[in-house]
mmCIF file of C-alpha atoms and ligand atoms in Angstrom:
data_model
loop_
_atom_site.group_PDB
_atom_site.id
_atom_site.type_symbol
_atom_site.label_atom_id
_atom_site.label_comp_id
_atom_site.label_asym_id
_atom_site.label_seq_id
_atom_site.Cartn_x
_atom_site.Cartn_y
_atom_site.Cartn_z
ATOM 1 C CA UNK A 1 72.634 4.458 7.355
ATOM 2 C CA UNK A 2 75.282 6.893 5.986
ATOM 3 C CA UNK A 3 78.740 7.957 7.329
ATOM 4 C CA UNK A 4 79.489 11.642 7.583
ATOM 5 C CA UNK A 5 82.719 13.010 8.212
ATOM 6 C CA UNK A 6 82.891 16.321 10.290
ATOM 7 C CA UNK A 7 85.394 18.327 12.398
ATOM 8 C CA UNK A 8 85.149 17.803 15.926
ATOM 9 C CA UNK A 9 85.069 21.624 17.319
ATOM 10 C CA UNK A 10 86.943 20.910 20.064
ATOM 11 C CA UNK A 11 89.786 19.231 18.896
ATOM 12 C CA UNK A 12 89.353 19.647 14.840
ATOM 13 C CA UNK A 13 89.670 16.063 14.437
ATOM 14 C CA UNK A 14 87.958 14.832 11.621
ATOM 15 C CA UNK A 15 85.545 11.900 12.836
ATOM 16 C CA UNK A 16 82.636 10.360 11.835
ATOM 17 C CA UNK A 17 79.249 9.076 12.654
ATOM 18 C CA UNK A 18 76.710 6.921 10.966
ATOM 19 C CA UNK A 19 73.199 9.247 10.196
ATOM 20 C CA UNK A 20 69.681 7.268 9.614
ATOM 21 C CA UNK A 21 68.265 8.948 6.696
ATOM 22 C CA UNK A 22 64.978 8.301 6.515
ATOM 23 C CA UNK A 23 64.640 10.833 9.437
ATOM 24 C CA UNK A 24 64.421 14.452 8.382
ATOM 25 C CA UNK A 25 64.996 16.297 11.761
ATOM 26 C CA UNK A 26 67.304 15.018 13.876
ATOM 27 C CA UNK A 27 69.810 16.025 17.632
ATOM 28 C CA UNK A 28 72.351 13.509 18.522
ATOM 29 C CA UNK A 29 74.830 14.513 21.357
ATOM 30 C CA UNK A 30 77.739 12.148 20.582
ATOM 31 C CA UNK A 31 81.424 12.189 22.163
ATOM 32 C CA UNK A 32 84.177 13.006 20.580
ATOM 33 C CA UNK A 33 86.038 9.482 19.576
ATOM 34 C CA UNK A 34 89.418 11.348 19.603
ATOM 35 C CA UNK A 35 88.823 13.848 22.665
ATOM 36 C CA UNK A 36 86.017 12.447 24.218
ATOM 37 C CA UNK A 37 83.714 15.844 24.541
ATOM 38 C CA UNK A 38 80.574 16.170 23.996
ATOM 39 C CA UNK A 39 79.262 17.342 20.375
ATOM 40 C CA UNK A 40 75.508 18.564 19.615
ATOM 41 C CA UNK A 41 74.695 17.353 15.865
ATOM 42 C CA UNK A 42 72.139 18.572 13.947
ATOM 43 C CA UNK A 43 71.619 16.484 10.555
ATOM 44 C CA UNK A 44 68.702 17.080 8.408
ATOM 45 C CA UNK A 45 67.489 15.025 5.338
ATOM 46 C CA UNK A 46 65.324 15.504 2.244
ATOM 47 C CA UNK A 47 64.575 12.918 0.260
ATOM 48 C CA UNK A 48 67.171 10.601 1.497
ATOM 49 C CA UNK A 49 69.973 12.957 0.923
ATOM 50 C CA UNK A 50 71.825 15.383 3.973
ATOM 51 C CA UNK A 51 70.756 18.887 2.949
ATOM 52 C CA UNK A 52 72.515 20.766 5.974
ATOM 53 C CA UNK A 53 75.094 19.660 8.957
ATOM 54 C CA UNK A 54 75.517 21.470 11.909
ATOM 55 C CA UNK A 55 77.734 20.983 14.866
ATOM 56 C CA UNK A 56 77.582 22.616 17.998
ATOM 57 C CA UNK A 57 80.209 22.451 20.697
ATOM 58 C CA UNK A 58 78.424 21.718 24.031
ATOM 59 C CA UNK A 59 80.785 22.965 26.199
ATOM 60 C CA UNK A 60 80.381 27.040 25.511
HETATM 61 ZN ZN1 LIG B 1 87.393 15.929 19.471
#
C-alpha cells in the first residue's frame, strides 16, 4: 500500500489515505478525517506507480 496526501475539498485539510497499487482503476468514497464529509477518489496506477489523482467533492 502507499500513502497519498491530498486536500480535502471541503475543508482544504491536507489528509491522507493508504492506495493498493496493484489496482489500476479504482473509486473509494472515504470521509473526511478532519470534517467528516464525504470525498469521491479516483486513483489510477501504471506499473505500480499513481499516474493521476482526482478528488471529487460529493456533496455538489
Ligand atoms: Zn475535510
Amino acid at each position: 500500500m502507499v500513502e497519498h496526501f491530498f486536500q480535502c475539498p471541503h475543508c482544504w485539510e491536507e489528509i491522507s489515505m493508504l492506495l493498493d497499487p496493484s489496482i489500476a482503476y479504482q473509486v473509494y468514497v472515504e470521509d473526511c478525517e478532519v470534517c467528516c464529509n464525504p470525498i469521491e477518489l479516483y486513483p489510477r496506477f501504471d506499473n505500480n506507480e499513481l499516474v493521476s489523482f482526482e478528488v471529487l467533492n460529493l456533496d455538489q
